[in-house]
């Protein structure tokens, strides 16, 4: 796989359909760092990049697309489908929560909320795809998805990224896979996972992808039962530092992002910063650190109303 | 007054003490626009620029500084004083609300919440300044304050501002005064005020600054009883378009900022965008428009917690 070419092609494809997300330099978190605010992306997470790239690079059938999702991927597929004129059917588990379910509903996609966990939603999505002929879009373990997410890092470098090390939260590995693919070892990548959902960490320990239990406050975004094969291969080839953070460290980072810069993000969006703030990752002296803020779909949604 | 020099001097002075706030290009609000996200500034509003500039350019007495404020200016003065090692005493009216009061408390400033309206807080602040010898910092009608706020526009131009027209919310006129002073007629400036707090609009109509009633959802940030003389003079010399928006248009803009880009801002922070979205300001064909998002201290503060 010529990842550099794939990611450049993805960037050309999705231009005009995605937000070039801003960069923030901050000294509010204990040291001078750079953050990329990817939660400002359409639908509130990086997932829109992979979804748009997949739809534009594929021969989408008349029956449209199908996706199973903890929430953010489903919203991204629904959004991309609507923008590009395709039908979308999305399956989410109840744990997606009302904020993400509401977000998907607003796109006008055909939405099914499935009792139980993500695996149940995935099963229904697969059956739906087989029966209807619709194209299923995997949330993270597909080359077009990974290439789309890789555009975050390409874009960041074009914006002048000045860092030795990039901290990235990991669920199924689509985002960090794209980053590893683009960077190809040119910068250090730190994979940050919740202690209670750490499919990459366990895979690196075991030497192969393994099933892990998932729970905790970031589970509806980072709670992949098994790391994607694409991500695992890229991590094995390029190398990655793996660190874990507690739910309380994630909440501390969410609160710090709000108090310092009025950025309100979901737990997954604050997970990479949590590694720095909690000391789970301690940079060397002089090491220039960048943090990717990946999602903003917090629950409950904030109240905006008359006093 | 050599405003260009004053604003350049302010920028040099406050560098390292303020956030270089990010730029966002968006087509989510009905047309392609550029936004400056100044609510990411320390203490959640542009006010920190003027406060830091004033403290650094002044011989601050041992007794420290005093400020009366609807909330944002008080938080900025408290923050600047703490950063620079001065004592601060802040007077806010009850209408500042618990979110802004909490924000000021967290800086460690000596805070007095005054029953009634802003004028009562101002009276107490003046008395305190006279009795203690502390330096009073006006929220908007002082040259160092206006020069500090003017650095927003200087910084924006250095970031490559590509716009014919800039929309800015107006309260007492410190921010737009700084913008008018820096731009000196080089770009069109649109002053956006709530219908229920429109001191600049009424002054432009009357040909002189006049007292106006203030109310509505943005009143604790934009509810100046009378426009500052500095702003009024700059508006008279450089020219300004004046438009008004309703509270419901402001709420619509707040909701749009959250839904499109996960930016949660206070009513004042969405007021400039409200003019564009509501049609209160309608750009000409091809006119390139920029919107300044000026404050993020929404009440109630968002909930960040375990599920």
Coordinates of C-alpha atoms in Angstrom, one line a residue:
Chain A
X1 CA 0.0 0.0 0.0
X2 CA 1.4 3.4 -1.0
X3 CA 0.0 5.2 1.9
X4 CA 1.5 8.6 1.1
X5 CA -0.1 8.6 -2.3
X6 CA -3.4 7.3 -0.9
X7 CA -3.5 10.0 1.7
X8 CA -2.7 12.8 -0.8
X9 CA -5.4 11.4 -3.1
X10 CA -7.8 11.4 -0.2
X11 CA -7.0 15.0 0.6
X12 CA -7.7 16.1 -3.0
X13 CA -10.9 14.1 -3.0
X14 CA -12.4 15.5 0.2
X15 CA -11.3 19.1 -0.2
X16 CA -14.3 21.4 0.0
X17 CA -16.3 18.7 1.9
X18 CA -14.3 19.0 5.2
X19 CA -13.2 21.7 7.5
X20 CA -9.6 22.7 7.6
X21 CA -9.5 22.6 11.4
X22 CA -7.6 25.2 13.4
X23 CA -4.4 25.0 15.4
X24 CA -4.0 26.4 18.9
X25 CA -0.8 27.1 20.7
X26 CA -1.2 27.0 24.4
X27 CA 0.8 27.1 27.6
X28 CA -2.2 26.5 29.8
X29 CA -1.5 22.8 30.3
X30 CA 1.8 22.9 32.1
X31 CA 4.0 23.3 29.1
X32 CA 3.9 25.0 25.7
X33 CA 2.1 22.7 23.3
X34 CA 0.2 22.7 20.0
X35 CA -3.3 21.4 19.6
X36 CA -5.2 20.6 16.5
X37 CA -8.9 21.2 17.1
X38 CA -10.4 18.5 14.9
X39 CA -13.6 18.4 16.9
X40 CA -14.6 21.5 14.9
X41 CA -14.9 19.1 11.9
X42 CA -18.4 18.6 10.4
X43 CA -20.3 16.2 12.7
X44 CA -17.9 17.0 15.5
X45 CA -15.1 14.5 14.8
X46 CA -12.4 13.4 12.3
X47 CA -14.7 10.6 11.1
X48 CA -16.1 12.8 8.4
X49 CA -12.8 12.7 6.5
X50 CA -12.8 8.9 6.2
X51 CA -16.5 8.8 5.4
X52 CA -16.3 11.4 2.6
X53 CA -13.2 9.8 1.2
X54 CA -14.8 6.3 1.1
X55 CA -17.9 7.6 -0.6
X56 CA -16.1 9.6 -3.2
X57 CA -13.7 6.8 -4.0
X58 CA -16.3 4.1 -4.3
X59 CA -19.0 3.1 -6.7
X60 CA -21.9 3.6 -4.3
X61 CA -24.8 1.3 -5.1
X62 CA -28.4 2.6 -5.5
X63 CA -29.2 1.2 -2.1
X64 CA -26.7 3.5 -0.6
X65 CA -24.5 2.9 2.5
X66 CA -24.8 1.2 5.8
X67 CA -22.8 1.7 8.9
X68 CA -22.6 0.4 12.5
X69 CA -21.2 2.9 14.9
X70 CA -20.8 4.0 18.5
X71 CA -22.0 7.3 17.3
X72 CA -19.3 9.4 15.6
X73 CA -18.7 7.2 12.6
X74 CA -22.5 6.9 12.1
X75 CA -22.9 10.6 12.2
X76 CA -20.1 11.1 9.7
X77 CA -21.4 8.5 7.3
X78 CA -24.9 10.0 7.5
X79 CA -23.5 13.5 6.9
X80 CA -21.3 12.4 4.0
X81 CA -24.1 10.5 2.4
X82 CA -26.5 13.4 2.6
X83 CA -23.9 15.8 1.2
X84 CA -23.1 13.5 -1.7
X85 CA -26.7 12.4 -2.4
X86 CA -26.7 8.9 -1.2
X87 CA -29.1 7.0 1.1
X88 CA -27.7 6.0 4.5
X89 CA -28.8 3.5 7.1
X90 CA -27.1 3.7 10.4
X91 CA -27.1 1.2 13.3
X92 CA -26.0 2.4 16.7
X93 CA -26.1 0.7 20.1
X94 CA -28.0 2.3 23.0
X95 CA -24.6 3.3 24.5
X96 CA -24.2 5.9 21.7
X97 CA -26.3 8.1 23.9
X98 CA -28.9 10.7 23.2
X99 CA -26.5 13.4 22.0
X100 CA -25.0 11.3 19.3
X101 CA -28.3 9.7 18.4
X102 CA -29.8 13.2 18.0
X103 CA -26.9 14.2 15.8
X104 CA -27.4 11.3 13.4
X105 CA -31.2 12.0 13.3
X106 CA -30.6 15.6 12.3
X107 CA -28.8 14.4 9.2
X108 CA -32.0 12.7 8.0
X109 CA -30.4 9.3 7.9
X110 CA -32.4 6.1 8.5
X111 CA -31.4 5.3 12.1
X112 CA -31.9 2.1 14.1
X113 CA -31.0 2.1 17.8
X114 CA -30.0 -1.4 18.8
X115 CA -30.3 -2.7 22.3
X116 CA -27.1 -3.9 23.9
X117 CA -23.6 -3.3 22.7
X118 CA -21.8 -2.3 19.5
X119 CA -21.4 -5.9 18.3
X120 CA -25.2 -6.2 18.1
X121 CA -25.4 -3.1 15.9
X122 CA -22.6 -4.4 13.7
X123 CA -24.4 -7.7 13.2
X124 CA -27.6 -5.9 12.1
X125 CA -25.7 -3.6 9.8
X126 CA -24.0 -6.6 8.1
X127 CA -27.4 -8.3 7.6
X128 CA -28.9 -5.1 6.2
X129 CA -26.0 -4.7 3.8
X130 CA -26.4 -8.3 2.6
X131 CA -30.1 -8.0 2.1
X132 CA -30.3 -4.5 0.5
X133 CA -27.1 -4.5 -1.5
X134 CA -26.0 -1.3 0.3
X135 CA -22.3 -0.7 0.8
X136 CA -21.1 -1.2 4.3
X137 CA -18.5 1.3 5.6
X138 CA -16.3 0.0 8.3
X139 CA -15.6 2.5 11.1
X140 CA -11.8 2.1 11.1
X141 CA -10.4 -1.1 9.5
X142 CA -10.6 -0.2 5.9
X143 CA -8.0 1.5 3.7
X144 CA -10.1 4.3 2.4
X145 CA -11.2 5.1 6.0
X146 CA -7.6 5.1 7.2
X147 CA -6.4 7.2 4.3
X148 CA -9.2 9.7 5.0
X149 CA -8.2 10.0 8.6
X150 CA -4.6 10.3 7.5
X151 CA -5.4 13.7 6.0
X152 CA -5.6 15.2 9.5
X153 CA -1.9 14.7 9.9
X154 CA -1.1 15.8 6.3
X155 CA -3.1 19.0 6.8
X156 CA -1.5 19.6 10.2
X157 CA 2.0 19.4 8.6
X158 CA 0.8 21.8 5.9
X159 CA -0.3 24.2 8.7
X160 CA 3.3 24.2 10.0
X161 CA 3.2 21.5 12.7
X162 CA 6.3 22.1 14.9
X163 CA 6.5 19.1 17.1
X164 CA 8.7 16.1 17.8
X165 CA 5.9 14.0 19.2
X166 CA 2.1 13.8 18.5
X167 CA -0.3 12.4 21.1
X168 CA -3.4 10.7 19.6
X169 CA -6.3 8.9 21.3
X170 CA -7.0 5.4 20.0
X171 CA -10.2 3.4 19.7
X172 CA -10.2 1.0 16.7
X173 CA -7.2 2.7 15.2
X174 CA -8.5 4.5 12.2
X175 CA -7.1 7.9 13.2
X176 CA -3.8 6.8 14.6
X177 CA -3.4 4.4 11.7
X178 CA -3.8 7.3 9.3
X179 CA -1.3 9.3 11.3
X180 CA 1.3 6.5 11.4
X181 CA 0.7 5.9 7.6
X182 CA 1.3 9.6 6.8
X183 CA 4.2 10.1 9.1
X184 CA 6.0 6.9 8.3
X185 CA 8.3 7.2 11.4
X186 CA 9.2 10.9 10.8
X187 CA 7.8 11.9 14.2
X188 CA 7.1 10.0 17.4
X189 CA 3.5 9.0 17.8
X190 CA 2.1 8.3 21.3
X191 CA -1.1 6.2 21.4
X192 CA -3.3 7.1 24.3
X193 CA -6.1 4.8 25.4
X194 CA -8.4 4.6 28.4
X195 CA -7.3 2.0 30.9
X196 CA -10.7 0.4 30.5
X197 CA -10.7 0.3 26.6
X198 CA -7.2 -0.4 25.4
X199 CA -7.3 -2.7 22.4
X200 CA -4.0 -1.4 20.9
X201 CA -2.2 -1.6 24.2
X202 CA -3.3 -5.2 24.7
X203 CA -2.5 -6.1 21.1
X204 CA 1.0 -4.7 21.4
X205 CA 1.5 -6.7 24.6
X206 CA 0.2 -9.9 23.1
X207 CA 2.0 -9.4 19.7
X208 CA -1.3 -9.8 17.9
X209 CA -4.8 -8.2 17.9
X210 CA -6.9 -9.7 20.7
X211 CA -10.4 -9.1 22.1
X212 CA -10.5 -6.8 25.1
X213 CA -13.3 -5.7 27.4
X214 CA -14.5 -2.1 27.0
X215 CA -16.0 0.3 29.4
X216 CA -15.6 3.7 30.9
X217 CA -16.6 7.3 30.0
X218 CA -15.0 7.3 26.5
X219 CA -16.3 3.9 25.5
X220 CA -18.8 5.0 22.9
X221 CA -16.0 6.6 20.9
X222 CA -12.9 4.6 21.9
X223 CA -14.4 1.3 23.0
X224 CA -13.3 -1.0 20.1
X225 CA -13.3 -4.6 21.2
X226 CA -10.3 -5.3 19.0
X227 CA -7.8 -3.1 17.3
X228 CA -8.0 -2.9 13.5
X229 CA -5.5 -5.0 11.6
X230 CA -4.4 -2.0 9.5
X231 CA -3.6 0.0 12.5
X232 CA -1.8 -2.9 14.2
X233 CA 0.3 -3.5 11.2
X234 CA 1.2 0.2 10.9
X235 CA 2.1 0.4 14.6
X236 CA 4.3 -2.7 14.3
X237 CA 6.1 -1.3 11.2
X238 CA 6.5 2.3 12.4
X239 CA 6.6 1.9 16.1
X240 CA 4.4 3.7 18.6
X241 CA 4.5 4.6 22.3
X242 CA 1.5 3.2 24.1
X243 CA 0.2 4.8 27.3
X244 CA -3.0 4.5 29.3
X245 CA -5.1 7.1 31.2
X246 CA -7.9 6.8 33.8
X247 CA -11.4 8.1 33.4
X248 CA -10.7 10.8 36.1
X249 CA -7.6 12.0 34.1
X250 CA -9.9 12.3 31.0
X251 CA -12.4 14.4 33.0
X252 CA -9.6 16.6 34.3
X253 CA -8.5 17.2 30.7
X254 CA -12.0 18.0 29.6
X255 CA -12.4 20.5 32.4
X256 CA -9.0 22.0 31.6
X257 CA -9.9 22.5 27.9
X258 CA -13.1 24.3 28.9
X259 CA -11.5 26.4 31.6
X260 CA -8.4 27.4 29.6
X261 CA -9.8 27.8 26.1
X262 CA -13.6 27.3 26.2
X263 CA -13.3 24.1 24.2
X264 CA -16.0 21.6 25.2
X265 CA -15.1 18.2 24.0
X266 CA -16.3 14.6 24.6
X267 CA -14.1 12.3 26.8
X268 CA -12.4 10.8 23.7
X269 CA -11.5 14.3 22.6
X270 CA -9.7 15.0 25.8
X271 CA -8.0 11.6 26.1
X272 CA -4.7 12.6 24.3
X273 CA -4.3 15.7 26.5
X274 CA -5.1 13.6 29.6
X275 CA -1.9 11.6 28.9
X276 CA 0.2 14.8 29.1
X277 CA -1.6 16.4 32.1
X278 CA -1.6 13.2 34.2
X279 CA 2.0 12.3 33.5
X280 CA 1.1 9.1 31.7
X281 CA 3.3 10.5 29.0
X282 CA 6.2 12.6 30.2
X283 CA 8.1 14.4 27.4
X284 CA 11.9 14.7 27.5
X285 CA 13.4 18.1 28.2
X286 CA 13.0 20.3 25.1
X287 CA 10.7 17.8 23.4
X288 CA 8.1 19.6 21.4
X289 CA 4.7 18.1 21.9
X290 CA 1.4 18.2 19.8
X291 CA -2.0 17.0 20.9
X292 CA -4.8 16.0 18.6
X293 CA -8.3 16.9 19.9
X294 CA -10.4 14.4 18.0
X295 CA -14.1 14.7 19.0
X296 CA -16.6 17.1 20.6
X297 CA -19.8 15.2 20.8
X298 CA -20.3 15.5 24.5
X299 CA -23.3 14.2 26.4
X300 CA -25.4 15.7 27.6
X301 CA -25.4 18.4 24.9
X302 CA -24.8 21.8 26.4
X303 CA -27.7 24.0 27.3
X304 CA -28.2 27.0 25.0
X305 CA -31.2 29.0 26.0
X306 CA -32.7 32.1 27.6
X307 CA -31.8 32.6 31.2
Chain B
X1 CA -3.5 59.7 19.3
X2 CA -1.2 57.6 17.1
X3 CA -3.4 54.5 17.3
X4 CA -1.3 52.4 15.0
X5 CA 1.7 52.9 17.1
X6 CA -0.2 52.4 20.3
X7 CA -1.7 49.1 19.1
X8 CA 1.7 47.8 17.8
X9 CA 3.2 48.8 21.2
X10 CA 0.4 46.9 23.0
X11 CA 1.0 43.8 20.9
X12 CA 4.7 43.8 21.8
X13 CA 3.8 44.4 25.5
X14 CA 1.2 41.6 25.8
X15 CA 3.0 39.0 23.7
X16 CA 3.5 35.8 25.8
X17 CA 0.6 36.8 28.1
X18 CA -2.2 36.3 25.6
X19 CA -3.4 33.5 23.3
X20 CA -2.9 33.9 19.6
X21 CA -6.5 32.9 18.9
X22 CA -7.2 30.6 15.9
X23 CA -9.0 31.3 12.6
X24 CA -11.7 29.1 11.2
X25 CA -13.0 29.1 7.7
X26 CA -16.5 27.9 7.4
X27 CA -19.3 27.5 4.9
X28 CA -21.7 26.2 7.5
X29 CA -23.6 29.5 8.0
X30 CA -25.0 30.1 4.6
X31 CA -21.8 31.5 2.9
X32 CA -18.1 31.1 3.0
X33 CA -16.8 33.2 5.9
X34 CA -13.8 33.5 8.2
X35 CA -14.2 33.6 12.0
X36 CA -11.7 34.6 14.6
X37 CA -12.2 32.5 17.7
X38 CA -11.3 35.0 20.4
X39 CA -13.3 33.3 23.0
X40 CA -10.4 30.9 23.3
X41 CA -8.5 33.8 24.9
X42 CA -7.4 33.5 28.6
X43 CA -10.6 34.0 30.7
X44 CA -12.8 33.4 27.7
X45 CA -12.9 36.8 26.1
X46 CA -10.8 39.5 24.3
X47 CA -10.8 41.6 27.6
X48 CA -7.6 40.0 28.7
X49 CA -5.7 41.9 26.0
X50 CA -6.8 45.3 27.3
X51 CA -6.3 44.3 30.9
X52 CA -2.7 43.0 30.4
X53 CA -1.8 46.0 28.2
X54 CA -3.1 48.4 30.9
X55 CA -1.2 46.8 33.7
X56 CA 2.1 46.5 31.8
X57 CA 1.9 50.1 30.6
X58 CA 1.1 51.5 34.0
X59 CA 2.8 52.2 37.2
X60 CA 0.6 50.0 39.3
X61 CA 0.3 51.1 42.9
X62 CA 1.0 48.9 45.9
X63 CA -2.8 48.8 46.5
X64 CA -3.2 47.1 43.1
X65 CA -6.1 47.4 40.7
X66 CA -9.9 47.8 41.0
X67 CA -12.4 47.1 38.3
X68 CA -16.2 47.1 38.0
X69 CA -17.5 44.7 35.4
X70 CA -20.5 42.7 34.1
X71 CA -18.1 39.8 34.4
X72 CA -15.7 39.4 31.5
X73 CA -13.7 42.6 32.1
X74 CA -13.5 41.7 35.8
X75 CA -12.2 38.2 35.1
X76 CA -9.6 39.6 32.7
X77 CA -8.4 42.2 35.2
X78 CA -8.2 39.5 37.9
X79 CA -6.3 37.2 35.7
X80 CA -3.9 39.8 34.4
X81 CA -3.3 41.0 38.0
X82 CA -2.5 37.5 39.2
X83 CA -0.2 36.8 36.3
X84 CA 1.7 40.0 36.8
X85 CA 1.8 39.9 40.6
X86 CA -0.7 42.6 41.5
X87 CA -3.6 42.7 43.9
X88 CA -7.0 42.9 42.3
X89 CA -10.4 43.9 43.7
X90 CA -13.4 43.3 41.4
X91 CA -16.9 44.5 41.8
X92 CA -19.6 42.8 39.7
X93 CA -23.4 43.2 39.7
X94 CA -25.6 40.1 40.4
X95 CA -26.5 40.0 36.7
X96 CA -22.9 38.8 36.0
X97 CA -24.3 35.4 36.9
X98 CA -22.8 32.4 38.6
X99 CA -20.6 31.3 35.7
X100 CA -18.7 34.6 35.5
X101 CA -18.6 35.1 39.2
X102 CA -17.1 31.6 39.6
X103 CA -14.6 32.4 36.9
X104 CA -13.4 35.5 38.8
X105 CA -13.3 33.6 42.1
X106 CA -11.0 31.0 40.6
X107 CA -8.4 33.7 39.8
X108 CA -8.1 34.4 43.6
X109 CA -9.2 38.0 43.2
X110 CA -11.0 39.8 46.0
X111 CA -14.5 39.8 44.6
X112 CA -17.6 41.7 45.7
X113 CA -21.0 40.9 44.2
X114 CA -23.1 44.0 44.3
X115 CA -27.0 43.9 44.4
X116 CA -28.7 45.6 41.4
X117 CA -27.1 46.7 38.2
X118 CA -23.7 47.6 36.8
X119 CA -23.8 51.2 37.8
X120 CA -24.0 50.2 41.5
X121 CA -20.8 48.0 41.0
X122 CA -19.1 50.9 39.3
X123 CA -19.9 53.3 42.1
X124 CA -18.5 50.9 44.7
X125 CA -15.4 50.4 42.6
X126 CA -14.8 54.1 42.3
X127 CA -15.1 54.5 46.1
X128 CA -12.8 51.7 46.7
X129 CA -10.2 53.1 44.3
X130 CA -10.4 56.5 46.1
X131 CA -10.1 55.0 49.5
X132 CA -7.3 52.5 48.9
X133 CA -5.3 54.3 46.3
X134 CA -5.7 51.3 43.9
X135 CA -5.8 52.0 40.2
X136 CA -9.2 51.7 38.5
X137 CA -9.3 50.1 35.1
X138 CA -12.2 51.1 33.0
X139 CA -13.8 48.3 31.0
X140 CA -13.8 50.1 27.6
X141 CA -13.4 53.8 27.6
X142 CA -9.6 54.1 28.2
X143 CA -6.8 54.4 25.6
X144 CA -4.8 51.5 26.9
X145 CA -7.8 49.3 27.0
X146 CA -8.8 50.2 23.5
X147 CA -5.3 49.7 22.2
X148 CA -5.1 46.3 23.8
X149 CA -8.4 45.2 22.2
X150 CA -7.0 46.6 18.9
X151 CA -4.4 43.9 18.9
X152 CA -7.1 41.4 18.0
X153 CA -7.4 43.0 14.6
X154 CA -3.7 43.5 14.1
X155 CA -3.2 39.8 14.9
X156 CA -6.0 38.8 12.6
X157 CA -4.4 40.7 9.7
X158 CA -1.0 39.0 10.5
X159 CA -2.8 35.7 10.3
X160 CA -3.8 36.6 6.7
X161 CA -7.3 38.1 7.1
X162 CA -9.0 37.9 3.7
X163 CA -12.1 40.0 4.1
X164 CA -13.7 43.2 2.9
X165 CA -15.9 43.4 5.9
X166 CA -15.6 42.5 9.6
X167 CA -18.6 42.0 11.8
X168 CA -18.1 42.8 15.5
X169 CA -20.4 42.8 18.5
X170 CA -20.6 46.1 20.5
X171 CA -21.1 46.7 24.2
X172 CA -19.3 49.7 25.5
X173 CA -17.1 49.9 22.4
X174 CA -13.7 48.8 23.6
X175 CA -13.3 46.0 21.0
X176 CA -14.8 47.7 18.0
X177 CA -13.0 50.9 19.0
X178 CA -9.7 49.0 18.9
X179 CA -10.7 47.5 15.5
X180 CA -11.6 50.8 14.0
X181 CA -8.4 52.4 15.4
X182 CA -6.3 49.7 13.8
X183 CA -8.1 49.5 10.5
X184 CA -8.4 53.2 10.1
X185 CA -11.0 52.7 7.3
X186 CA -9.1 50.1 5.4
X187 CA -11.9 47.6 5.7
X188 CA -15.6 48.0 6.3
X189 CA -16.6 47.4 10.0
X190 CA -20.2 46.4 10.9
X191 CA -21.2 47.1 14.5
X192 CA -23.7 44.5 15.7
X193 CA -25.8 45.2 18.8
X194 CA -28.7 43.5 20.5
X195 CA -32.0 45.5 19.9
X196 CA -32.3 45.7 23.7
X197 CA -28.7 47.0 24.3
X198 CA -27.7 49.4 21.6
X199 CA -25.7 52.3 22.9
X200 CA -23.7 52.8 19.8
X201 CA -26.7 52.6 17.5
X202 CA -28.6 55.2 19.6
X203 CA -25.5 57.4 19.8
X204 CA -25.1 57.3 16.0
X205 CA -28.7 58.3 15.6
X206 CA -28.5 61.1 18.1
X207 CA -25.2 62.3 16.9
X208 CA -23.8 62.1 20.4
X209 CA -23.4 59.5 23.2
X210 CA -26.7 59.1 25.1
X211 CA -27.9 56.8 27.9
X212 CA -29.9 53.8 26.8
X213 CA -31.9 51.1 28.6
X214 CA -30.2 47.7 28.6
X215 CA -31.7 44.2 28.9
X216 CA -31.7 40.9 27.1
X217 CA -29.7 37.7 27.1
X218 CA -26.4 39.4 26.2
X219 CA -26.8 42.3 28.7
X220 CA -24.1 41.1 31.1
X221 CA -21.5 41.5 28.3
X222 CA -23.0 44.0 25.9
X223 CA -25.2 46.0 28.2
X224 CA -23.3 49.3 28.4
X225 CA -25.6 52.2 29.4
X226 CA -23.6 54.6 27.2
X227 CA -21.1 54.1 24.4
X228 CA -17.5 55.0 25.2
X229 CA -16.4 58.4 23.9
X230 CA -13.3 56.8 22.4
X231 CA -15.4 54.4 20.4
X232 CA -17.9 57.0 19.4
X233 CA -15.1 59.3 18.1
X234 CA -13.5 56.5 16.2
X235 CA -16.8 55.5 14.7
X236 CA -17.5 59.0 13.7
X237 CA -14.1 59.5 12.0
X238 CA -13.8 56.1 10.3
X239 CA -17.4 55.3 9.7
X240 CA -19.3 52.2 10.7
X241 CA -22.4 50.2 9.6
X242 CA -24.7 49.7 12.6
X243 CA -27.2 46.8 12.7
X244 CA -29.3 45.3 15.4
X245 CA -30.3 41.7 16.2
X246 CA -32.9 40.1 18.4
X247 CA -32.3 37.8 21.3
X248 CA -33.7 34.9 19.3
X249 CA -31.3 35.5 16.4
X250 CA -28.5 35.4 19.0
X251 CA -29.7 32.1 20.3
X252 CA -29.9 30.7 16.8
X253 CA -26.3 31.8 16.1
X254 CA -25.2 30.2 19.4
X255 CA -26.9 26.9 18.4
X256 CA -25.4 27.1 14.9
X257 CA -21.9 27.5 16.3
X258 CA -22.3 24.5 18.5
X259 CA -24.0 22.3 15.8
X260 CA -21.6 23.3 13.0
X261 CA -18.2 23.5 14.9
X262 CA -18.7 22.5 18.5
X263 CA -18.0 26.0 19.6
X264 CA -20.0 26.9 22.7
X265 CA -20.1 30.6 23.3
X266 CA -22.0 33.1 25.4
X267 CA -24.7 35.3 23.7
X268 CA -22.3 38.2 23.1
X269 CA -19.9 35.8 21.4
X270 CA -22.6 34.8 18.8
X271 CA -24.0 38.3 18.3
X272 CA -21.9 39.2 15.3
X273 CA -22.7 36.0 13.6
X274 CA -26.3 36.5 14.3
X275 CA -26.3 39.6 12.1
X276 CA -25.2 37.5 9.2
X277 CA -27.5 34.6 9.8
X278 CA -30.6 36.7 10.4
X279 CA -30.1 38.9 7.5
X280 CA -29.6 42.0 9.7
X281 CA -26.5 42.5 7.6
X282 CA -26.7 41.3 4.0
X283 CA -23.3 41.3 2.2
X284 CA -23.1 42.3 -1.4
X285 CA -22.4 39.7 -4.0
X286 CA -18.8 38.7 -3.8
X287 CA -18.2 40.6 -0.5
X288 CA -15.8 38.6 1.7
X289 CA -17.0 38.6 5.3
X290 CA -15.3 38.0 8.6
X291 CA -16.9 37.4 11.9
X292 CA -15.3 38.0 15.3
X293 CA -16.4 35.6 18.0
X294 CA -15.6 37.6 21.2
X295 CA -16.6 35.6 24.3
X296 CA -17.4 32.2 25.5
X297 CA -18.5 32.6 29.1
X298 CA -21.9 31.0 28.8
X299 CA -24.2 30.4 31.7
X300 CA -24.9 27.9 33.0
X301 CA -21.4 26.5 32.6
X302 CA -21.5 23.2 30.6
X303 CA -21.7 19.9 32.5
X304 CA -18.5 17.8 32.4
X305 CA -18.9 14.7 34.4
X306 CA -19.2 11.0 34.6
X307 CA -22.3 9.6 32.9

